[in-house]
Amino acid sequence: MTGAVVSHAPHLLDVRDLVVEFHTRDGIARVINGASFHVNAGETLAVLGESGSGKSVTAQAVMGILDAPPAVIRAGQILYNGRDLLTMADADRRTVRGAEIAMVFQDALSALNPVLPVGWQIAEAMRVREGKSKAEAMTRAIGLMERVRIPAARERVRDYPHQFSGGMRQRVMIAMALALNPKVLIADEPTTALDVTVQAQIMDLLADLQRDTGMALILITHDLGVVATVADRIAVMYAGRIVEHADVHALYERPAHPYTRALIDSIPRQQARTQVLKTIKGLPPNLTRIPPGCPFHPRCPIRQDICTTLLPPSVDLGGGRTSACHFASEVLDGRL
Amino acid sequence: MSSGAVPTQADEAVAERARSLSGDAWHDLRRSAVFWTATALVVLMSLIAAFPGLFSAIDARTAACSLTDSLRAPDANHWFGFDKQGCDVYSRVIYGARSSVLVGIFSTLITGVVALFVGMLAGFYGRWIDTILARVTDIFLGIPPLLGAVVVAKALSGQELGIWPVVLALGLLGWPSPARVIRSSVIAARHQDYVNAARILGASNGRLMFRHILPNALAPMVVVLTIMLGTFIAFEATLSFLGVGPRNTISWGVDIAEAQRWIRDASLPLMFPAGFLTATVLAFIMLGDAIREAFDPRLR
């Protein structure tokens, strides 16, 4: 600290006004258009959105593994403990990556090296980063495998990824991410490739691990059902922008953005078995040609004239709630 | 952690169990009949190449050949018979192994090192490095190997360099196609999430290239290189056949070239060096195939 009195402690991870573009043959795709969110120790933030809403790119930008080119970070800050990862020297950033902020990938089959035993892969970071001996790192790797509840960890440590089931592979990925005791764990669609019962197990595991370690968890998903049980807060993404941000219960009870409301309405419910499943009409916008005004307006059921011309700013609705809709309070109150 | 810093017996057992990729590969290879057959053949050929005197009482390099023995049939002392010049075919086959096997091994080594270097750099770094290396590869690929080898071998001939002009020529002209194979498998692996995951966890570029990507590129590389080893031995024979092979050296190629002219009178002087050549090439290809299978855990 440099003597200056800070009124409030900085967030553990604070992403501010992030803008990421992809320079493609078809033009410039604005994948992230000023996304802001933050997360603190012990908290779970769910980043929710359809395919192509920019969820995974956000994670990759935080981790510093965007393929550049074609990706360009145009603007914004990614503050970790108040230090901007984007302006940090490469060497400093490497010390943050893995040890402070780790990531669990969507598809464990492609995120595990097929020709290396899983124990070796879990142990590697500890050998490279912490200088542990092979035997020591391997013992720790077994400990981690037991911690993510892989049965017979001691026997399975030298098995290869293809010898594990999908759920077990995802556990191996989680063990790998936990190897350096990160403060922030980003899980990018950790359950998408799994069947429903295994999904629930993995979510439980992540929630337990988070409670035990007190780390911050950022859960990237398109599945509202998955987040309801584990997340504290939800940030809803649409066309590279956070359109609504709220406490999980508040959001489920009374969404403040028509997109969020449409998402909640399209969850299949058992009671309504005879009814036709509600869907959101249309497709997410082509990111090289984002519509003017509110990007959601072509699909919005409560669209007004202003929506086609003016981009709605993020409105603070109190209690940490924000919504980027011209009619946020009307939607919240159920008047529209 | 309950296990603390002092390694217990269990820890040591774990370290022993946690074998490396090569350890697992060896575990597999030990039970492979193809591997042992190929290894036996390769070892035999290497022994013949290294110590021909152990296998033949007659030293083909100094033996006096008598034209009265020309194309004579085999007998108890001369198992393979005699060639047109009246020289003992068996001793010539034994003494011819050295140049063939050495040419094959050294040409493959040069090819492999250059191809690995070029393919890995081009595939891993991409962009302008890839562009430049890919163009250079294409240029070398455009040189007809046989013609190129003739030119190099010819340019260096007359200096009593033995097999080296041929090795150099084959090595320098052989690398482009394995380099392309390595480059494409490196590109395929580079964009996989496991490379990203390793990078996140702090692996350096060198570590990414050699510990994470190379094992995935190894299988196709071993296949291409073992096939090339076989073709290099055949190439050496071709160059000898064309009269630009190793000079003043006995080799299978020279003998095949010579014997094919008299095939209607006597086929054995052709069959024996050709049979040894085929067996050696086959042994190396089989060995490569067995190694490739063992090193690819997905095939287990």
XYZ file of C-alpha atoms in Angstrom:
636
model
C 0.000 0.000 0.000
C 1.277 3.428 -0.872
C -0.272 5.356 1.979
C -3.360 6.404 0.053
C -6.444 5.522 2.015
C -8.709 3.211 0.077
C -12.326 3.505 1.075
C -13.176 -0.064 0.127
C -10.957 -3.034 -0.521
C -10.554 -3.862 -4.231
C -12.464 -6.836 -5.535
C -10.443 -10.029 -5.883
C -11.100 -10.137 -9.608
C -12.645 -7.117 -11.268
C -13.272 -7.009 -15.018
C -14.117 -3.519 -16.235
C -15.507 -2.468 -19.612
C -13.761 -5.257 -21.462
C -13.898 -4.979 -25.254
C -12.599 -7.858 -27.365
C -12.715 -7.938 -31.163
C -11.983 -10.747 -33.571
C -10.558 -9.645 -36.876
C -11.953 -12.143 -39.337
C -12.258 -12.338 -43.084
C -15.911 -11.290 -42.824
C -15.047 -8.161 -40.908
C -14.549 -7.244 -37.297
C -16.595 -9.318 -34.867
C -17.223 -7.422 -31.641
C -17.358 -10.395 -29.323
C -17.145 -8.570 -26.001
C -18.653 -5.083 -25.907
C -17.830 -3.571 -22.565
C -18.465 -6.404 -20.155
C -17.968 -5.663 -16.468
C -18.212 -8.036 -13.535
C -16.373 -8.841 -10.361
C -16.003 -11.664 -7.911
C -14.692 -11.946 -4.362
C -13.255 -14.739 -2.242
C -15.820 -17.319 -1.227
C -18.299 -16.152 -3.832
C -19.759 -17.904 -6.842
C -20.603 -15.826 -9.863
C -22.430 -17.474 -12.718
C -21.898 -15.990 -16.168
C -24.914 -17.057 -18.159
C -25.524 -16.767 -21.870
C -26.330 -18.469 -25.137
C -23.683 -19.826 -27.486
C -21.776 -16.939 -28.999
C -22.638 -14.488 -26.237
C -18.961 -14.133 -25.369
C -18.818 -16.194 -22.188
C -15.847 -18.351 -23.113
C -13.966 -15.479 -24.720
C -14.311 -13.551 -21.470
C -12.743 -16.489 -19.619
C -9.969 -16.769 -22.167
C -9.263 -13.040 -21.908
C -8.959 -13.307 -18.128
C -6.635 -16.307 -18.466
C -4.607 -14.649 -21.213
C -5.014 -17.503 -23.669
C -6.896 -15.685 -26.422
C -5.559 -16.514 -29.847
C -4.129 -13.185 -30.918
C -4.510 -12.624 -33.817
C -7.415 -12.849 -34.595
C -8.447 -11.621 -31.135
C -7.627 -8.078 -30.042
C -8.384 -6.667 -26.605
C -9.555 -3.166 -27.544
C -10.294 -1.683 -24.157
C -10.930 -2.444 -20.543
C -9.158 -3.637 -17.453
C -8.871 -6.996 -15.758
C -7.910 -6.186 -12.185
C -6.663 -8.926 -9.908
C -6.206 -7.615 -6.368
C -6.194 -4.148 -7.895
C -3.447 -4.900 -10.446
C -4.331 -4.826 -14.131
C -3.466 -8.144 -15.762
C -3.611 -6.578 -19.230
C -0.824 -4.064 -18.629
C 1.271 -6.351 -16.457
C 4.624 -7.677 -17.726
C 4.422 -11.160 -19.222
C 6.571 -12.651 -16.483
C 4.309 -11.234 -13.755
C 1.236 -12.419 -15.544
C 2.613 -15.943 -15.690
C 2.929 -15.974 -11.911
C -0.760 -15.051 -11.624
C -1.897 -17.620 -14.147
C -2.470 -21.029 -12.631
C -1.259 -20.129 -9.167
C -3.802 -17.347 -8.566
C -6.406 -17.828 -11.287
C -6.992 -21.294 -12.697
C -9.425 -22.661 -15.216
C -11.455 -25.806 -15.813
C -12.166 -26.362 -19.488
C -15.425 -27.382 -21.075
C -14.313 -30.573 -22.755
C -12.013 -32.570 -20.517
C -11.254 -34.994 -23.322
C -9.489 -32.317 -25.354
C -8.164 -30.483 -22.305
C -6.200 -33.490 -21.099
C -3.177 -34.605 -23.049
C -4.052 -38.042 -24.465
C -0.510 -39.392 -24.343
C 0.362 -38.498 -20.761
C -0.833 -40.249 -17.581
C -3.308 -38.116 -15.610
C -1.115 -38.131 -12.503
C 1.767 -36.721 -14.499
C -0.471 -33.943 -15.794
C -1.778 -33.041 -12.354
C 1.744 -33.135 -10.915
C 3.344 -31.107 -13.686
C 2.414 -27.644 -12.416
C 3.747 -28.489 -8.964
C 7.020 -29.704 -10.442
C 7.435 -26.745 -12.786
C 6.111 -23.973 -10.582
C 6.851 -25.140 -7.067
C 9.979 -27.143 -7.805
C 8.618 -30.237 -6.099
C 10.341 -33.558 -6.688
C 8.654 -36.119 -8.898
C 7.657 -38.377 -5.996
C 6.460 -35.473 -3.869
C 4.378 -33.994 -6.695
C 2.941 -37.397 -7.488
C 1.903 -37.929 -3.867
C 0.212 -34.528 -3.931
C -1.461 -35.464 -7.208
C -2.956 -38.546 -5.564
C -4.132 -36.357 -2.700
C -5.815 -34.026 -5.187
C -7.421 -36.934 -7.019
C -8.832 -38.174 -3.720
C -10.040 -34.691 -2.969
C -12.041 -34.550 -6.211
C -13.406 -37.981 -5.224
C -11.823 -40.177 -7.838
C -12.087 -43.704 -6.458
C -8.880 -45.755 -6.167
C -6.787 -42.673 -6.894
C -3.566 -44.451 -6.003
C -4.161 -47.092 -8.666
C -5.539 -44.735 -11.279
C -2.828 -42.071 -11.093
C -0.924 -43.627 -13.956
C -3.914 -44.263 -16.185
C -4.413 -42.247 -19.351
C -7.331 -39.861 -19.988
C -9.123 -42.236 -22.347
C -9.329 -44.809 -19.554
C -11.596 -42.496 -17.538
C -15.296 -41.818 -17.935
C -16.470 -38.312 -18.836
C -17.286 -37.358 -15.276
C -13.993 -38.720 -13.944
C -12.075 -36.835 -16.635
C -13.772 -33.623 -15.551
C -12.680 -34.410 -11.981
C -9.114 -34.854 -13.201
C -9.353 -31.428 -14.880
C -10.568 -29.925 -11.616
C -7.717 -31.597 -9.703
C -5.267 -30.119 -12.224
C -6.744 -26.653 -11.790
C -6.560 -26.938 -7.996
C -2.917 -28.074 -7.995
C -1.519 -24.636 -7.196
C -4.283 -23.619 -4.760
C -5.753 -20.830 -6.903
C -7.745 -17.988 -5.389
C -10.046 -17.776 -8.395
C -11.333 -20.753 -10.341
C -12.995 -20.194 -13.699
C -15.098 -23.158 -14.794
C -16.035 -22.866 -18.466
C -19.162 -24.970 -19.010
C -17.750 -27.702 -16.749
C -20.788 -29.943 -17.084
C -21.939 -29.409 -20.653
C -20.397 -32.597 -21.993
C -21.799 -34.736 -19.171
C -25.090 -36.482 -18.544
C -27.504 -35.068 -16.004
C -26.688 -37.135 -12.931
C -22.968 -36.624 -13.423
C -23.607 -32.896 -13.931
C -25.134 -32.695 -10.481
C -22.183 -34.543 -8.943
C -19.664 -32.211 -10.544
C -21.604 -29.131 -9.453
C -21.759 -30.470 -5.896
C -18.043 -31.144 -5.989
C -17.271 -27.623 -7.207
C -19.519 -26.130 -4.529
C -17.874 -28.224 -1.798
C -14.376 -27.412 -2.970
C -15.227 -23.744 -3.048
C -16.598 -23.858 0.473
C -13.509 -25.716 1.748
C -10.935 -23.500 0.083
C -12.745 -20.172 0.179
C -11.780 -19.491 -3.413
C -13.865 -17.423 -5.788
C -15.676 -19.428 -8.442
C -16.732 -18.103 -11.808
C -19.124 -20.521 -13.407
C -19.646 -20.044 -17.105
C -22.738 -21.797 -18.372
C -25.772 -21.632 -20.604
C -27.833 -23.735 -18.222
C -30.034 -21.803 -15.807
C -30.888 -24.989 -13.973
C -27.240 -25.698 -13.207
C -26.530 -22.300 -11.686
C -29.617 -22.021 -9.496
C -28.249 -24.300 -6.802
C -24.645 -23.153 -6.588
C -24.338 -19.525 -7.671
C -24.591 -16.490 -5.391
C -24.864 -13.963 -8.193
C -25.645 -14.209 -11.880
C -24.373 -12.078 -14.729
C -26.453 -12.603 -17.878
C -24.536 -12.017 -21.104
C -25.983 -11.145 -24.473
C -23.952 -10.157 -27.544
C -20.842 -9.522 -25.478
C -22.495 -7.343 -22.872
C -23.712 -8.050 -19.346
C -27.411 -7.273 -19.729
C -28.446 -8.141 -16.222
C -26.595 -8.708 -13.004
C -28.326 -9.762 -9.806
C -28.441 -11.964 -6.778
C -29.513 -15.428 -7.847
C -32.816 -15.525 -5.951
C -33.774 -12.002 -6.927
C -33.089 -12.808 -10.556
C -35.192 -15.943 -10.557
C -38.069 -14.305 -8.752
C -38.189 -11.062 -10.646
C -35.967 -10.687 -13.689
C -35.249 -7.085 -14.675
C -34.389 -7.682 -18.319
C -36.692 -9.132 -20.979
C -33.920 -11.461 -22.136
C -33.492 -12.940 -18.668
C -37.253 -13.309 -18.376
C -37.383 -15.124 -21.705
C -34.566 -17.434 -20.582
C -36.359 -18.311 -17.343
C -39.618 -18.870 -19.217
C -37.932 -21.295 -21.569
C -36.820 -23.681 -18.789
C -38.789 -26.913 -19.241
C -41.092 -27.524 -16.264
C -42.608 -30.807 -15.265
C -46.010 -29.383 -14.311
C -46.430 -27.887 -17.739
C -45.972 -31.128 -19.582
C -48.952 -30.564 -21.856
C -47.943 -27.080 -22.880
C -45.656 -26.177 -25.749
C -42.181 -25.282 -24.531
C -41.605 -21.534 -24.671
C -38.655 -20.432 -26.741
C -36.945 -17.177 -27.606
C -37.708 -16.348 -31.224
C -34.845 -15.629 -33.574
C -31.116 -16.181 -33.194
C -28.345 -14.390 -31.318
C -27.009 -11.587 -33.530
C -24.174 -12.020 -35.978
C -21.313 -10.387 -34.097
C -19.937 -8.726 -37.218
C -23.296 -6.947 -37.651
C -24.686 -6.239 -34.204
C -28.040 -4.443 -34.574
C -28.082 -0.733 -33.718
C -29.667 0.297 -30.448
C -30.280 -2.529 -28.019
C -28.745 -5.707 -29.513
C -31.678 -7.736 -28.162
C -34.377 -5.615 -29.834
C -35.052 -7.881 -32.852
C -36.066 -10.673 -30.465
C -37.550 -8.584 -27.689
C -41.291 -9.017 -26.943
C -41.605 -5.530 -25.381
C -39.649 -3.618 -28.012
C -40.373 0.108 -28.377
C -39.063 2.594 -30.923
C -36.257 3.799 -28.677
C -34.807 0.264 -28.544
C -33.940 0.268 -32.241
C -31.854 3.430 -32.037
C -30.426 3.911 -28.569
C -28.145 1.470 -26.745
C -29.554 1.131 -23.217
C -27.039 1.910 -20.471
C -26.689 -0.358 -17.474
C -29.151 0.957 -14.876
C -28.495 0.481 -11.184
C -31.636 -0.891 -9.576
C -30.201 -0.994 -6.052
C -28.967 -3.924 -4.025
C -26.217 -4.691 -6.531
C -28.754 -5.224 -9.303
C -28.160 -3.796 -12.736
C -30.069 -4.155 -15.965
C -29.269 -2.823 -19.419
C -32.811 -2.193 -20.587
C -34.621 1.065 -21.289
C -37.545 -0.312 -19.346
C -35.647 -2.069 -16.567
C -37.832 -0.882 -13.700
C -41.029 -1.613 -15.633
C -39.830 -5.171 -16.338
C -38.793 -5.564 -12.708
C -42.189 -4.456 -11.471
C -43.973 -6.619 -13.979
C -45.599 -3.615 -15.666
C -44.178 -4.581 -19.067
C -1.345 -33.113 3.559
C -1.240 -36.128 5.765
C 1.783 -37.603 4.035
C 4.144 -34.777 5.051
C 7.637 -34.188 3.713
C 9.256 -37.477 4.706
C 8.791 -39.953 1.880
C 7.116 -43.056 3.183
C 7.250 -46.491 1.686
C 3.934 -45.830 0.035
C 5.350 -42.726 -1.659
C 8.195 -44.714 -3.129
C 5.792 -47.334 -4.351
C 3.835 -44.545 -6.013
C 6.914 -43.120 -7.700
C 7.717 -46.579 -8.982
C 4.189 -47.062 -10.265
C 4.037 -43.667 -11.879
C 6.003 -44.731 -14.904
C 6.794 -42.435 -17.747
C 5.415 -42.753 -21.241
C 8.572 -44.560 -22.314
C 8.224 -46.897 -19.338
C 4.694 -47.777 -20.353
C 5.771 -48.188 -23.957
C 8.507 -50.614 -22.934
C 5.998 -52.526 -20.855
C 3.928 -53.003 -24.029
C 6.833 -53.684 -26.355
C 8.139 -56.513 -24.197
C 5.107 -58.569 -25.108
C 5.046 -57.821 -28.816
C 6.182 -60.603 -31.124
C 6.533 -58.173 -34.024
C 8.841 -56.028 -31.930
C 11.119 -58.919 -30.975
C 11.252 -60.306 -34.529
C 12.094 -56.904 -35.942
C 14.603 -56.190 -33.178
C 16.323 -59.536 -33.737
C 16.646 -58.789 -37.436
C 17.872 -55.236 -36.858
C 20.389 -56.408 -34.250
C 21.596 -59.171 -36.569
C 22.009 -56.743 -39.466
C 23.779 -54.250 -37.218
C 26.156 -56.949 -35.965
C 26.879 -57.999 -39.529
C 27.483 -54.361 -40.427
C 29.767 -53.819 -37.450
C 31.701 -57.105 -37.417
C 31.492 -58.746 -40.827
C 34.554 -60.816 -39.977
C 32.510 -62.784 -37.444
C 30.121 -63.982 -40.105
C 32.368 -64.702 -43.057
C 35.730 -66.462 -43.183
C 36.434 -64.782 -46.502
C 37.150 -61.057 -46.398
C 35.348 -59.797 -49.491
C 37.419 -56.599 -49.549
C 40.679 -58.450 -50.117
C 39.573 -61.816 -51.475
C 41.038 -62.822 -54.819
C 38.262 -63.769 -57.169
C 38.883 -66.234 -59.902
C 37.000 -66.050 -63.167
C 37.014 -69.821 -63.307
C 34.395 -69.646 -60.516
C 32.167 -67.299 -62.515
C 28.458 -67.882 -61.702
C 29.269 -71.209 -60.068
C 26.478 -72.876 -58.086
C 26.546 -72.920 -54.249
C 28.476 -75.621 -52.413
C 29.236 -76.449 -48.782
C 31.920 -73.767 -48.438
C 30.226 -71.126 -50.569
C 26.580 -71.160 -49.489
C 25.369 -68.489 -51.885
C 27.489 -69.449 -54.870
C 29.630 -67.098 -56.983
C 28.959 -63.982 -59.007
C 30.041 -63.180 -62.572
C 33.505 -62.119 -61.425
C 33.906 -65.392 -59.546
C 33.673 -63.756 -56.108
C 31.951 -65.479 -53.172
C 28.398 -64.035 -52.960
C 27.952 -64.807 -49.245
C 31.003 -62.833 -48.201
C 30.038 -59.933 -50.453
C 26.528 -59.840 -48.953
C 27.994 -59.849 -45.446
C 30.525 -57.131 -46.213
C 27.932 -55.144 -48.169
C 25.692 -54.788 -45.110
C 27.836 -52.100 -43.525
C 27.378 -49.363 -46.082
C 23.682 -50.112 -46.551
C 22.830 -50.106 -42.836
C 25.010 -47.091 -42.028
C 23.585 -45.085 -44.924
C 20.083 -45.913 -43.735
C 20.712 -44.990 -40.100
C 22.713 -41.811 -40.631
C 20.476 -40.466 -43.396
C 17.454 -41.042 -41.165
C 19.146 -39.313 -38.223
C 19.915 -36.214 -40.291
C 16.440 -36.264 -41.798
C 14.784 -36.694 -38.412
C 16.701 -33.907 -36.676
C 16.162 -31.389 -39.480
C 12.506 -32.358 -39.933
C 11.790 -32.165 -36.194
C 13.428 -28.762 -35.916
C 11.723 -27.286 -38.973
C 8.323 -28.917 -38.438
C 8.134 -28.062 -34.747
C 9.131 -24.413 -35.157
C 6.855 -23.869 -38.148
C 3.900 -25.601 -36.524
C 4.283 -24.137 -33.052
C 5.063 -20.511 -33.808
C 3.075 -20.239 -37.031
C 2.800 -16.870 -38.778
C 5.921 -15.583 -40.569
C 8.180 -18.309 -39.197
C 5.794 -20.865 -40.654
C 5.538 -18.995 -43.941
C 9.295 -18.895 -44.429
C 9.930 -22.471 -43.316
C 7.021 -23.806 -45.366
C 8.382 -22.127 -48.511
C 11.875 -23.487 -47.883
C 10.343 -26.937 -47.365
C 8.449 -26.622 -50.633
C 11.619 -25.632 -52.473
C 13.442 -28.696 -51.176
C 10.429 -30.833 -51.944
C 10.643 -29.592 -55.520
C 14.092 -31.097 -55.997
C 13.789 -34.613 -57.401
C 15.555 -36.628 -54.688
C 17.303 -39.039 -56.995
C 18.580 -36.274 -59.268
C 19.605 -34.171 -56.289
C 21.407 -37.079 -54.690
C 23.241 -37.801 -57.947
C 24.389 -34.177 -58.116
C 25.569 -34.039 -54.484
C 27.196 -37.446 -54.609
C 28.867 -36.575 -57.903
C 30.111 -33.219 -56.639
C 31.722 -34.846 -53.608
C 32.989 -37.914 -55.415
C 36.617 -38.684 -56.017
C 37.513 -37.544 -52.508
C 37.355 -40.973 -50.871
C 34.637 -39.911 -48.438
C 33.091 -43.379 -48.368
C 29.368 -43.357 -47.654
C 29.202 -39.744 -46.415
C 28.368 -37.978 -49.700
C 25.393 -40.316 -50.081
C 24.354 -39.858 -46.441
C 24.550 -36.091 -46.790
C 22.640 -36.073 -50.057
C 19.841 -38.300 -48.766
C 19.648 -36.511 -45.426
C 19.420 -33.067 -46.971
C 16.856 -34.075 -49.569
C 14.775 -36.365 -47.351
C 13.640 -34.002 -44.588
C 10.812 -32.052 -46.277
C 8.075 -34.687 -46.175
C 8.601 -35.725 -42.519
C 8.851 -32.016 -41.675
C 5.417 -31.493 -43.176
C 4.029 -34.449 -41.268
C 5.444 -33.088 -38.003
C 4.255 -29.572 -38.771
C 0.694 -30.702 -39.388
C 0.508 -32.813 -36.239
C 2.014 -29.954 -34.220
C -0.601 -27.560 -35.615
C -3.350 -30.044 -34.767
C -2.068 -30.376 -31.198
C -1.218 -26.710 -30.643
C -4.838 -25.555 -30.618
C -6.010 -28.278 -28.263
C -7.155 -27.185 -24.835
C -4.540 -29.336 -23.150
C -1.851 -27.060 -24.537
C -3.761 -24.058 -23.182
C -4.202 -25.839 -19.870
C -0.476 -26.543 -19.624
C 0.308 -22.955 -20.578
C -2.025 -21.662 -17.880
C -0.274 -23.860 -15.347
C 3.037 -22.291 -16.270
C 4.707 -24.506 -18.866
C 7.294 -22.680 -20.984
C 7.263 -22.806 -24.788
C 10.051 -25.381 -24.787
C 8.166 -27.546 -22.332
C 4.965 -27.191 -24.323
C 6.769 -28.212 -27.498
C 8.718 -31.161 -26.176
C 6.691 -32.534 -23.276
C 3.139 -31.858 -24.430
C 3.057 -31.563 -28.211
C 5.932 -33.791 -29.320
C 4.534 -37.014 -27.780
C 1.357 -36.388 -29.778
C 3.332 -35.861 -32.971
C 5.652 -38.798 -32.313
C 3.531 -41.572 -33.774
C 3.229 -40.248 -37.347
C 6.846 -39.097 -37.207
C 8.160 -42.548 -36.255
C 6.137 -44.137 -39.026
C 7.398 -41.759 -41.691
C 10.994 -42.015 -40.508
C 11.098 -45.808 -40.396
C 9.619 -46.014 -43.854
C 12.184 -43.466 -44.986
C 14.975 -45.501 -43.407
C 13.919 -48.372 -45.613
C 13.748 -46.188 -48.702
C 17.148 -44.657 -47.906
C 18.715 -48.111 -47.929
C 16.981 -48.758 -51.221
C 18.170 -45.342 -52.455
C 21.740 -46.198 -51.606
C 21.311 -49.307 -53.726
C 19.860 -47.194 -56.536
C 22.747 -44.738 -56.396
C 25.233 -47.598 -56.459
C 23.309 -49.056 -59.351
C 23.694 -45.727 -61.154
C 27.388 -45.692 -60.398
C 27.387 -42.716 -58.003
C 27.097 -44.683 -54.767
C 29.816 -45.087 -52.175
C 33.100 -45.574 -53.987
C 35.403 -48.521 -53.480
C 32.871 -49.944 -51.109
C 31.060 -53.225 -51.304
C 27.351 -52.670 -51.057
C 24.144 -54.524 -51.798
C 23.225 -51.931 -54.368
C 26.427 -52.415 -56.319
C 25.969 -56.177 -56.318
C 22.309 -55.968 -57.313
C 23.223 -53.640 -60.166
C 25.888 -56.030 -61.333
C 23.919 -59.238 -60.876
C 20.771 -58.143 -62.658
C 22.677 -58.196 -65.919
C 23.190 -61.960 -65.676
C 19.882 -62.887 -64.212
C 19.068 -65.291 -67.037
C 22.288 -67.217 -66.402
C 22.235 -67.191 -62.597
C 19.619 -65.640 -60.349
C 21.238 -66.383 -56.978
C 23.832 -63.551 -57.083
C 20.863 -61.189 -57.445
C 18.512 -62.917 -55.000
C 20.827 -62.896 -51.984
C 21.753 -59.203 -51.796
C 18.188 -58.292 -52.797
C 16.791 -60.616 -50.104
C 19.027 -59.094 -47.438
C 18.038 -55.616 -48.567
C 14.345 -56.464 -48.381
C 14.681 -58.142 -44.987
C 16.533 -55.148 -43.530
C 14.037 -52.625 -44.885
C 11.156 -54.759 -43.629
C 12.759 -55.122 -40.187
C 13.098 -51.366 -39.740
C 9.527 -50.730 -40.878
C 8.189 -53.408 -38.531
C 10.244 -51.995 -35.673
C 8.871 -48.524 -36.361
C 5.336 -49.806 -36.458
C 5.714 -51.624 -33.124
C 7.296 -48.574 -31.484
C 4.586 -46.287 -32.805
C 1.872 -48.506 -31.392
C 3.558 -48.698 -28.018
C 4.008 -44.937 -27.801
C 0.376 -44.198 -28.557
C -1.630 -44.992 -25.416
C -4.870 -44.572 -27.365
C -4.074 -47.790 -29.218
C -3.692 -49.828 -26.029
